[in-house]
GROMACS .gro file of C-alpha atoms in nm:
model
  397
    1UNK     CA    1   8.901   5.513  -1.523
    2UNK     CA    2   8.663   5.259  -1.646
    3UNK     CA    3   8.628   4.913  -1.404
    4UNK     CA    4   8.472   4.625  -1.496
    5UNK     CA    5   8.322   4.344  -1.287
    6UNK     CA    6   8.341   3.997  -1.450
    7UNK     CA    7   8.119   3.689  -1.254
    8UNK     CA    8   8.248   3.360  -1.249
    9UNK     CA    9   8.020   3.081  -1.460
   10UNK     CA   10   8.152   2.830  -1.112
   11UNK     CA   11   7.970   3.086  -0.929
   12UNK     CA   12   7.659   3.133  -1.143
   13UNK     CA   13   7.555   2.759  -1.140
   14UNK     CA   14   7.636   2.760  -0.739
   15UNK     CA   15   7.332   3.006  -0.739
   16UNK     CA   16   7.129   2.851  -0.967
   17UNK     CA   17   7.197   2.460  -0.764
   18UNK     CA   18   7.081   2.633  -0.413
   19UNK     CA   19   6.733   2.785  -0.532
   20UNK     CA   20   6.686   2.417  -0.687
   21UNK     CA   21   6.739   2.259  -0.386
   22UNK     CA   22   6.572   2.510  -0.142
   23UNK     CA   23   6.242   2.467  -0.384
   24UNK     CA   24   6.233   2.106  -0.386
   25UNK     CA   25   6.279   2.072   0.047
   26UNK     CA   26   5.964   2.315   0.046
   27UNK     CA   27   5.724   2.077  -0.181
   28UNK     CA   28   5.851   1.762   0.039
   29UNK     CA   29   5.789   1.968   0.337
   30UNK     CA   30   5.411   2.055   0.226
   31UNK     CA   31   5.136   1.810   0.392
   32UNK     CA   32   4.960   1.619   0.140
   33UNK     CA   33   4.591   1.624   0.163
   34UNK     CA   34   4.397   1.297   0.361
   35UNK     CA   35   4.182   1.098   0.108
   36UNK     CA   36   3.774   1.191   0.207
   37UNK     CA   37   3.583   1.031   0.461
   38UNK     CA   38   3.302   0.856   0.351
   39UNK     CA   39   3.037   0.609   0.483
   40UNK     CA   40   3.032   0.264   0.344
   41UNK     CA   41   2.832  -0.094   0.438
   42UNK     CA   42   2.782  -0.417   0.332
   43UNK     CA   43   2.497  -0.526   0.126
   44UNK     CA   44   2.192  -0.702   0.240
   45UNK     CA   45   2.102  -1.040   0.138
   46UNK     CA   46   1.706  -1.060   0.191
   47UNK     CA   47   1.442  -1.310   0.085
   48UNK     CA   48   1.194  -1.075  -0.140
   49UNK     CA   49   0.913  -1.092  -0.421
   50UNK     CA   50   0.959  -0.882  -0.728
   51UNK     CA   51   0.629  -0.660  -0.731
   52UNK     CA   52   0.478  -0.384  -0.918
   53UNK     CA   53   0.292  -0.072  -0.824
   54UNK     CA   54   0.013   0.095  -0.955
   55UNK     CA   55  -0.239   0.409  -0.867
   56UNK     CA   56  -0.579   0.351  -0.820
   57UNK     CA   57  -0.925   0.459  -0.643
   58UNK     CA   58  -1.138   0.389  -0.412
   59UNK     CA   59  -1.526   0.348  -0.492
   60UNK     CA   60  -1.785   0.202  -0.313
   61UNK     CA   61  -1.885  -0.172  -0.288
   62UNK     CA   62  -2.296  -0.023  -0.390
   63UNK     CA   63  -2.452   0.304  -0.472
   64UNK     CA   64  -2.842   0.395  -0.426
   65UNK     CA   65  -2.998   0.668  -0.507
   66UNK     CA   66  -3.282   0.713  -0.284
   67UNK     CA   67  -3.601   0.864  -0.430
   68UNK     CA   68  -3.958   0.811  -0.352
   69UNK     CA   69  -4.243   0.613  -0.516
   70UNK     CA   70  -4.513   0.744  -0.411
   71UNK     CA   71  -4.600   1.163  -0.415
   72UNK     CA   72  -4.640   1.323  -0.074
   73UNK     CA   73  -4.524   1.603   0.151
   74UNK     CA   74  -4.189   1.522   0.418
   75UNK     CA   75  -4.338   1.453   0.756
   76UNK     CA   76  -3.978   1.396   0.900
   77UNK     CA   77  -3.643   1.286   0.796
   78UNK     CA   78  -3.497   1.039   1.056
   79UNK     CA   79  -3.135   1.072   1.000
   80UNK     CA   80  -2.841   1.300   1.055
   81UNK     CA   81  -2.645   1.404   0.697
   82UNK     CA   82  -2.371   1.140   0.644
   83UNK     CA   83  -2.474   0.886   0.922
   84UNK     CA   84  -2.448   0.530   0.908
   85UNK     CA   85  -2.734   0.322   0.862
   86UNK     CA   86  -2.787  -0.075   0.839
   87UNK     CA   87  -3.031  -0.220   0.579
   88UNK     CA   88  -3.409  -0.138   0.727
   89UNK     CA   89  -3.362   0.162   0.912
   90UNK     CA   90  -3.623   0.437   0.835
   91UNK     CA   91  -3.512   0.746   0.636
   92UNK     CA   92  -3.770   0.993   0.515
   93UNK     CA   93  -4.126   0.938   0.646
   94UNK     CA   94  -4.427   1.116   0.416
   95UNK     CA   95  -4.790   1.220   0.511
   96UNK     CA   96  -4.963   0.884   0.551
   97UNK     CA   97  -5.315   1.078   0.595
   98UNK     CA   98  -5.371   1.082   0.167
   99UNK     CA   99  -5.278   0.728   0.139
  100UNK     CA  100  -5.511   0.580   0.447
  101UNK     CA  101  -5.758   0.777   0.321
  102UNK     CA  102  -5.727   0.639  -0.034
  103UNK     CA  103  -5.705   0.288   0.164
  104UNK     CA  104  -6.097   0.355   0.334
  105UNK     CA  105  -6.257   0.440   0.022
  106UNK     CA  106  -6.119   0.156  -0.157
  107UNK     CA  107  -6.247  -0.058   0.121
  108UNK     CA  108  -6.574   0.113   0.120
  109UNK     CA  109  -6.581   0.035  -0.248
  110UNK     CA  110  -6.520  -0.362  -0.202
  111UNK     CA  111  -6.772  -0.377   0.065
  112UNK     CA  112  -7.012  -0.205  -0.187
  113UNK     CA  113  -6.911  -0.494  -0.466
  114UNK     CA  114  -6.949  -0.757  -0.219
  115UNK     CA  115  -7.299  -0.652  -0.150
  116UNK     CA  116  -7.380  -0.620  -0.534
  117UNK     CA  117  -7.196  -0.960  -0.579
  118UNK     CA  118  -7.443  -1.111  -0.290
  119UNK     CA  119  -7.749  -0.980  -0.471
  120UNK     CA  120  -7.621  -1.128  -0.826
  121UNK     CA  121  -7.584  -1.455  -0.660
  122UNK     CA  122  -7.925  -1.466  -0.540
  123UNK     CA  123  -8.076  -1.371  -0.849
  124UNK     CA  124  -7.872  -1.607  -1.044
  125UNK     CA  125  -8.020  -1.909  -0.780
  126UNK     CA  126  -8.374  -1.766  -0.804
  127UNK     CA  127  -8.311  -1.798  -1.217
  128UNK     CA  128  -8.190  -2.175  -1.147
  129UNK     CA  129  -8.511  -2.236  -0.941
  130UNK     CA  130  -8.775  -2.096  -1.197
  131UNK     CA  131  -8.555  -2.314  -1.473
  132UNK     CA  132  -8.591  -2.600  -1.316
  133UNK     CA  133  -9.013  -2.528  -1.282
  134UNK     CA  134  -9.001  -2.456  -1.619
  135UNK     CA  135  -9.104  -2.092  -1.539
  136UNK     CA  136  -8.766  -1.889  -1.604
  137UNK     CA  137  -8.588  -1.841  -1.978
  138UNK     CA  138  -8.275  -1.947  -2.023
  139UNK     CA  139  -8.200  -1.631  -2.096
  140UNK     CA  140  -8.226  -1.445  -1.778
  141UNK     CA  141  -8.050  -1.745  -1.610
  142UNK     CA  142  -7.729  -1.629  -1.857
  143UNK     CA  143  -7.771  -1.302  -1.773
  144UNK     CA  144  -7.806  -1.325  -1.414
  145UNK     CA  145  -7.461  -1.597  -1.469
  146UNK     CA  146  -7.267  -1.278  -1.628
  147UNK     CA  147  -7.372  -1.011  -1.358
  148UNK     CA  148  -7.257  -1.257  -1.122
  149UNK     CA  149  -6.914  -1.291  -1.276
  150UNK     CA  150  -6.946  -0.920  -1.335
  151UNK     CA  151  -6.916  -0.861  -0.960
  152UNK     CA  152  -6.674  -1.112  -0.894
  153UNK     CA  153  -6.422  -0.955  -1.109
  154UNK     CA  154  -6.535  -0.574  -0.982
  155UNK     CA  155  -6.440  -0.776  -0.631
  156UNK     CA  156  -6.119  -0.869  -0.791
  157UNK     CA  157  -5.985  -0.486  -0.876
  158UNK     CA  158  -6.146  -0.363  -0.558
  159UNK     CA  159  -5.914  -0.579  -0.385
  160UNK     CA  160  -5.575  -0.525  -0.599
  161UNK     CA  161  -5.695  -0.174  -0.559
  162UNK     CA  162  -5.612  -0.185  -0.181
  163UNK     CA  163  -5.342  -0.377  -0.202
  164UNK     CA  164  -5.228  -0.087  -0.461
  165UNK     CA  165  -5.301   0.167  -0.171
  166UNK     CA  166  -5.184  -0.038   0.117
  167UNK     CA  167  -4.802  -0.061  -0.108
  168UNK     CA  168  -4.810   0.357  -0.143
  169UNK     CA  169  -4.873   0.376   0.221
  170UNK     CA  170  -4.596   0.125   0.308
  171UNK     CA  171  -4.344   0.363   0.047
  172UNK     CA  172  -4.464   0.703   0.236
  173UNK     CA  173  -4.180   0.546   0.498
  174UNK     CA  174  -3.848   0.560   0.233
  175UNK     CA  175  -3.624   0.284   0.434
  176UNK     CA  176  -3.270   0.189   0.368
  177UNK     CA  177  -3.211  -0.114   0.125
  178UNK     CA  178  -2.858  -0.120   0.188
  179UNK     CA  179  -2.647  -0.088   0.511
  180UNK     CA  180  -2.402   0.210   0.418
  181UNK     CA  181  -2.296   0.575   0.482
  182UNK     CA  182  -2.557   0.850   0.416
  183UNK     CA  183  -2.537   1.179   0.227
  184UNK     CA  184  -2.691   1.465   0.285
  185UNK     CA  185  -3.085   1.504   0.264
  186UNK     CA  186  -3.126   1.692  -0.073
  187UNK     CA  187  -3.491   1.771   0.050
  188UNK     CA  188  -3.609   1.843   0.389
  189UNK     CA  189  -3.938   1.838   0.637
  190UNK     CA  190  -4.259   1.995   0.456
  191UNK     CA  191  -4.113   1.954   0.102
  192UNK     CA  192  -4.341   1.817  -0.161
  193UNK     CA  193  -4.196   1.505  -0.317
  194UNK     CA  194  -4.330   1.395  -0.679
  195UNK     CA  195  -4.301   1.037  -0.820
  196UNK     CA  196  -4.237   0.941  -1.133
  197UNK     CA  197  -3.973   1.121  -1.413
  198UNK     CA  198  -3.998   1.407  -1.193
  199UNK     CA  199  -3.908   1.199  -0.843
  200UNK     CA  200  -3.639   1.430  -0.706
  201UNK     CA  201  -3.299   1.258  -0.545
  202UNK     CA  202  -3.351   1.209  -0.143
  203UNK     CA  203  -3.033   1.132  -0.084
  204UNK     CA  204  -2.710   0.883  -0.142
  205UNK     CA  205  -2.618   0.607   0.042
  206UNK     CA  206  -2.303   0.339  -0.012
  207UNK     CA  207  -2.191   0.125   0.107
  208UNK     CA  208  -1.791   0.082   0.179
  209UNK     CA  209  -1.743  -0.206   0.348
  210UNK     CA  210  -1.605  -0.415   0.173
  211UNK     CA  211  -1.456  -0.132  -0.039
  212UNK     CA  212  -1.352  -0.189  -0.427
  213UNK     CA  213  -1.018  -0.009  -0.535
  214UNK     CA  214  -0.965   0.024  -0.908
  215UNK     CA  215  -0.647   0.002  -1.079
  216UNK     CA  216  -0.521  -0.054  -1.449
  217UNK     CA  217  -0.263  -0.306  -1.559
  218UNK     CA  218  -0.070  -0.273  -1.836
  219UNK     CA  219  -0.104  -0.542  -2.112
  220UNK     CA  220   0.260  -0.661  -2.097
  221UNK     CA  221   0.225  -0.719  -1.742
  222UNK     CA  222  -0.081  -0.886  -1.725
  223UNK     CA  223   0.082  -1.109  -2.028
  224UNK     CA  224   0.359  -1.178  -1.770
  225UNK     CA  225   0.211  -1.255  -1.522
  226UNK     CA  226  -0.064  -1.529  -1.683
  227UNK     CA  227   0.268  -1.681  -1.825
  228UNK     CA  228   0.412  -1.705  -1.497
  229UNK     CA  229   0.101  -1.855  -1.342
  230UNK     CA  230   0.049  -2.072  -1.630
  231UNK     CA  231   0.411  -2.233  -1.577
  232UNK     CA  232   0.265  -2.356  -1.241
  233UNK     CA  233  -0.117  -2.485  -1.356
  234UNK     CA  234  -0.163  -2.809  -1.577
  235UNK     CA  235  -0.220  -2.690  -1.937
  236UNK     CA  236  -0.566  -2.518  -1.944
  237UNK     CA  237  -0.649  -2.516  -1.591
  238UNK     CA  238  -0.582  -2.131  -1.545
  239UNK     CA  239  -0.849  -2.007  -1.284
  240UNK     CA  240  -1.011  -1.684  -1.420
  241UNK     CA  241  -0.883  -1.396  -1.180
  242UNK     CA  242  -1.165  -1.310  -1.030
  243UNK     CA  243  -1.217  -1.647  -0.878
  244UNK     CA  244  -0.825  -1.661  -0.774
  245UNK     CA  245  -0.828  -1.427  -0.499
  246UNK     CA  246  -0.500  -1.326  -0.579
  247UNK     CA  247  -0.383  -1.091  -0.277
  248UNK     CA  248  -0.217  -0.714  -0.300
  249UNK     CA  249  -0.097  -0.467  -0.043
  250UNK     CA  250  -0.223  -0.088  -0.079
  251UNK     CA  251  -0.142   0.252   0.110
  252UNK     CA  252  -0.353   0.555   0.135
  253UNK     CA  253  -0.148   0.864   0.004
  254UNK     CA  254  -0.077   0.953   0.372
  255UNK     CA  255   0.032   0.649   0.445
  256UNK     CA  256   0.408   0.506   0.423
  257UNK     CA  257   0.449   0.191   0.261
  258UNK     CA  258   0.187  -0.059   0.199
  259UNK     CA  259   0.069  -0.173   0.537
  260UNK     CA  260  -0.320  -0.249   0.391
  261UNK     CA  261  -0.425  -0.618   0.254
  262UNK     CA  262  -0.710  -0.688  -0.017
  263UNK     CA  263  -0.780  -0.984  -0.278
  264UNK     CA  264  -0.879  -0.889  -0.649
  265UNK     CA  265  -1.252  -1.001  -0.717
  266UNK     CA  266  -1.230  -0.896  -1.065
  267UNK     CA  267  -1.149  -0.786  -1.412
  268UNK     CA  268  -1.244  -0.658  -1.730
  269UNK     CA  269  -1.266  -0.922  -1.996
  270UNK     CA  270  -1.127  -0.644  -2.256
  271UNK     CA  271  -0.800  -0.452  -2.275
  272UNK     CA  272  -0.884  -0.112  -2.363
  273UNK     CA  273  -0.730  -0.040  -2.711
  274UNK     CA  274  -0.648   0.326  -2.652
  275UNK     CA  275  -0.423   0.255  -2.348
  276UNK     CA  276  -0.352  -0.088  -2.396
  277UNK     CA  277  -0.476  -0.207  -1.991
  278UNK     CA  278  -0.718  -0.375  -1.819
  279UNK     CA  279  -0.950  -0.270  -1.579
  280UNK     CA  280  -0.903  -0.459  -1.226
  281UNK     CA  281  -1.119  -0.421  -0.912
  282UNK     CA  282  -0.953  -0.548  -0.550
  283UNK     CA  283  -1.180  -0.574  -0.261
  284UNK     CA  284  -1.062  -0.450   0.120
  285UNK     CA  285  -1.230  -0.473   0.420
  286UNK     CA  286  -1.347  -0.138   0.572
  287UNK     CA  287  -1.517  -0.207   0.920
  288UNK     CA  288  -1.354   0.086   1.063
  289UNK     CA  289  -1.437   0.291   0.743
  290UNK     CA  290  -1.119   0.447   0.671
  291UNK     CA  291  -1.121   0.427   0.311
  292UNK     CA  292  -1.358   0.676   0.148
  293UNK     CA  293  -1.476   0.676  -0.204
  294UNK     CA  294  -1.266   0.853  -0.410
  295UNK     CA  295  -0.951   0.845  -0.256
  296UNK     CA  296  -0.646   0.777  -0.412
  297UNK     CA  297  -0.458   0.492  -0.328
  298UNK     CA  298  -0.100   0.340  -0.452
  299UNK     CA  299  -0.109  -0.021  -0.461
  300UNK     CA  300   0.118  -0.295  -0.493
  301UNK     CA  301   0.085  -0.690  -0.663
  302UNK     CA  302   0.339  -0.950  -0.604
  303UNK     CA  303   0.461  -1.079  -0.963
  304UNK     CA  304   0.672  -1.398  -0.900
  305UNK     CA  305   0.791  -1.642  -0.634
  306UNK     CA  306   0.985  -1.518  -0.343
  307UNK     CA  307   1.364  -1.546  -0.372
  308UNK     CA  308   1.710  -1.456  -0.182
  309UNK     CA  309   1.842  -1.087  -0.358
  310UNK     CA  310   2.120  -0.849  -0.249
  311UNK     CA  311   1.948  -0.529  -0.151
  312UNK     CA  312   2.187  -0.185  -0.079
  313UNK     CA  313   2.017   0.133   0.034
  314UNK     CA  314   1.836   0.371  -0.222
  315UNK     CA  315   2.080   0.649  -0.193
  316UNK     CA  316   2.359   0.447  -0.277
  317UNK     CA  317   2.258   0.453  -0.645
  318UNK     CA  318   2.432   0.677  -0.900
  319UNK     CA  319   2.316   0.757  -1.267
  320UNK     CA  320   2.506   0.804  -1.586
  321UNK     CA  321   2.291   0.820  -1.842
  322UNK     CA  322   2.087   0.529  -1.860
  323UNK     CA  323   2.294   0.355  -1.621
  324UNK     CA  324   2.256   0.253  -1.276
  325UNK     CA  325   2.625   0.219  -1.016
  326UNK     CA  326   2.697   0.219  -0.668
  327UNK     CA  327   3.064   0.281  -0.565
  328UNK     CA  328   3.275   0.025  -0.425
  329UNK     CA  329   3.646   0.022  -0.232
  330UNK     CA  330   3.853  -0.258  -0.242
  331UNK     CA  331   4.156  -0.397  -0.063
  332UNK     CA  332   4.334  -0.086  -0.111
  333UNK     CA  333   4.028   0.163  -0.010
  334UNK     CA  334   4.040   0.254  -0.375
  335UNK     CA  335   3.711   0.392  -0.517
  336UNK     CA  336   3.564   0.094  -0.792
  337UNK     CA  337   3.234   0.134  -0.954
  338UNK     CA  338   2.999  -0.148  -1.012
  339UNK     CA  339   2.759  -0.094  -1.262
  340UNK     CA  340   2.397  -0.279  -1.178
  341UNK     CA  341   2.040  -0.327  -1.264
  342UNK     CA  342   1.740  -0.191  -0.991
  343UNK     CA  343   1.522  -0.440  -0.908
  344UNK     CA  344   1.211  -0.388  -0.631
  345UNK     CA  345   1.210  -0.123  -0.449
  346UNK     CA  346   1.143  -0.229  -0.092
  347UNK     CA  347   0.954  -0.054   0.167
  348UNK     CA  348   1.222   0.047   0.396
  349UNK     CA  349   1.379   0.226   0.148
  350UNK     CA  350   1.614  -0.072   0.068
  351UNK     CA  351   1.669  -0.111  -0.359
  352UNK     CA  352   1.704  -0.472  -0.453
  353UNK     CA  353   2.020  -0.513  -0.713
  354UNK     CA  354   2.061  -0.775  -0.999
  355UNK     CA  355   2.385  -0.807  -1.195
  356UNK     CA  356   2.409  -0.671  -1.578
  357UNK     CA  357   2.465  -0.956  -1.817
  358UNK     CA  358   2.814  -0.799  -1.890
  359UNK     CA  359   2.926  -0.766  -1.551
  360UNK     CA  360   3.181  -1.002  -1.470
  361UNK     CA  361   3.188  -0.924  -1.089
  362UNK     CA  362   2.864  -0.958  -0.944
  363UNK     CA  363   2.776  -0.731  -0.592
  364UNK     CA  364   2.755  -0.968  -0.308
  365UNK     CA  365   2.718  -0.925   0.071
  366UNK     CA  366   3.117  -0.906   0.151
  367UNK     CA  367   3.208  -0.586  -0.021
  368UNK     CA  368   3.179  -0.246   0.118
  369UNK     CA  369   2.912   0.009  -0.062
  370UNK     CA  370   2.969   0.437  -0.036
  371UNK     CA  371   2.632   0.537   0.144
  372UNK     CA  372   2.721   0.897   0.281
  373UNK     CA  373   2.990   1.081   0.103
  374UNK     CA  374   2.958   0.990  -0.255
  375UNK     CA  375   3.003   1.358  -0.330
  376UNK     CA  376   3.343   1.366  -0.199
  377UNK     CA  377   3.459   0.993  -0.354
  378UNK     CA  378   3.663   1.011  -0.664
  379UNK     CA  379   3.676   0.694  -0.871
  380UNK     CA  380   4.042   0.547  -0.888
  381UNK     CA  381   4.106   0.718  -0.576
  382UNK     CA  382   4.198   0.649  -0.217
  383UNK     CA  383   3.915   0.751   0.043
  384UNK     CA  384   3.875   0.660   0.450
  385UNK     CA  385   3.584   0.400   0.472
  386UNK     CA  386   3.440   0.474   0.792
  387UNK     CA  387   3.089   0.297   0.963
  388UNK     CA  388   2.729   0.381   1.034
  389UNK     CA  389   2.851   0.462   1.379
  390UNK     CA  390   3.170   0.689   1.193
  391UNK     CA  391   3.472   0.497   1.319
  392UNK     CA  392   3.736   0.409   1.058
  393UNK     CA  393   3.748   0.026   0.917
  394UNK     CA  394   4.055  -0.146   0.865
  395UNK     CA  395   4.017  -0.355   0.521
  396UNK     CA  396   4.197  -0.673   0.525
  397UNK     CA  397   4.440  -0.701   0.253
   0.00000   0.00000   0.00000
């Protein structure tokens, strides 16, 4: 016997109803996920002056080379390698022996012309007197007149002679002509030193205080910046800049910031066509002699009048593309972003923000910027705003 089991459609969509309903209580009873934490603060509103920064170098204020004049052997060198000297102080000291003996014959020699210009003087009077008897020629009289003046003038070299000799013995001592720093001595005790082509280097000295730092500026800046000082001189009374004194800061490169002061002395009076800048010297005090030739430094020149910006922190900034954003929450803690344009970057790691010509909703001091947690924020979407110290803000509606 064949049985068959028939299911009633009532029954089928009773089944179907339940699974329905037991699905949809389990998605309400899931937890939905919080929105992220993140950091947030207001922005700063801070009086600055838009700047810009440059690399330079240090050099020194003067360079000598220090040779000798005269030729000799090194009787002593009287300073340590890379001491400091002031303008004076004895160096290298040669042989003085040759040169006061060169001094004593030259003497000799004058004392020798003297005599011979003592015995033309007395023949030239005993001429006069026989002239004047009518027993002399005028002809010894003239000649007795020339080996007189003959002598004189013998007297003459004899005594530029020793002053010639006297000057090589003053240059066997080689003396500072500058206060500086010292390099090393390139020859030592018993060396011979030549003069002339041949006159080997001594030594180095500069001096570095003041020190000059060396930077180039861009034409368009430079163009910018005349315009901007022109706009506050009377036409055509634009001070050159080297008699301006216009100030800068600087920083060495282990250094933070730019805690150093200096005044520009100088610059170029041509751009350089293959890099379109011009050469500009600053001038620093270096009494404690910190800054060494050659060093690099970064260095920073004011480029307008001080004025009242909003400044958010550095890391705040996003990039897309070409564009700069921060994020933003409003009333609702949603995520907004504000598109913006960087301005200075200031030393405390603070980036001064100006609004894009589009934007119709500037930044200002009384919203709320994402600081930490920009990697978690979504934009559109809910997050927790919490503070510096990480407790949660309530936004007012």
């Amino acid at each position: 016997m064949i049985c068959t089991s028939f299911h009633s459609p009532r029954r089928h969509c009773s089944l179907w109803c339940s699974l329905l309903i037991a699905g949809c209580s389990s998605a309400a009873a899931r937890p939905q996920p919080e929105p992220p934490k993140v950091t947030v603060r207001h922005p700063e509103l801070r009086q600055v002056v838009d700047s810009k920064d440059y690399n330079g170098t240090a050099a020194a204020s003067a360079t000598v080379e220090i040779r000798s004049r005269v030729r000799g052997y090194i009787q002593d060198v009287h300073f340590v390698d890379g001491q400091n000297v002031k303008a004076g102080e004895l160096l290298f000291e040669l042989d003085p022996r040759p040169f006061q003996l060169e001094i004593d014959a030259a003497r000799q020699q004058l004392a020798l012309d003297q005599a011979q210009l003592e015995a033309s003087q007395l023949d030239e009077q005993r001429q006069k007197d026989l002239m004047a008897k009518m027993a002399g020629t005028r002809a010894d009289l003239e000649k007795a007149v020339a080996t007189r003046k003959s002598w004189e003038a013998k007297i003459q070299i004899a005594q530029e002679l020793i002053r010639q000799k006297e000057l090589d013995l003053e240059y066997s001592r080689i003396t500072a002509p500058i206060s500086g720093q010292l390099s090393r001595a390139q020859l030592t005790k018993g060396n011979l030193v030549n003069a002339g082509g041949s006159d080997p280097l001594l030594t180095t000295l500069v001096a570095i205080d003041p020190i000059y730092l060396y930077f180039n500026v861009d034409e368009r800046t430079l163009l910018e910046y005349r315009a901007h000082r022109a706009s506050k001189e009377k036409a055509g009374q634009l001070p050159p800049v080297n008699e301006a004194g216009i100030p800068f800061e600087f920083g060495l490169e282990t250094e933070t910031g730019f805690p150093n002061k200096g005044v520009i002395d100088f610059a170029e009076n041509t751009i350089e066509a293959s890099t379109g800048t011009l050469q500009i010297r600053g001038r620093a005090e270096n009494a404690d002699r910190r800054y060494v030739p050659g060093s690099r430094v970064r260095i920073r020149i004011a480029t307008g009048d001080p004025y009242e910006a909003v400044c958010v922190p550095e890391i705040s900034i996003l990039s897309d593309q070409d564009k700069k954003y921060v994020l933003t929450l409003n009333a609702e803690k949603v995520v907004v972003r504000r598109d913006v344009l960087l301005g200075t970057l200031l030393d405390d790691g603070m980036q001064v923000i100006r609004t894009p010509p589009d934007s119709k909703t500037p930044l200002t001091p009384d919203d709320l910027v994402i600081t930490v947690g920009l990697q978690r924020a979504r934009i559109n979407y809910p997050v927790q705003p919490m503070n510096e110290q990480g407790e949660a803000l309530a936004l007012a509606k």
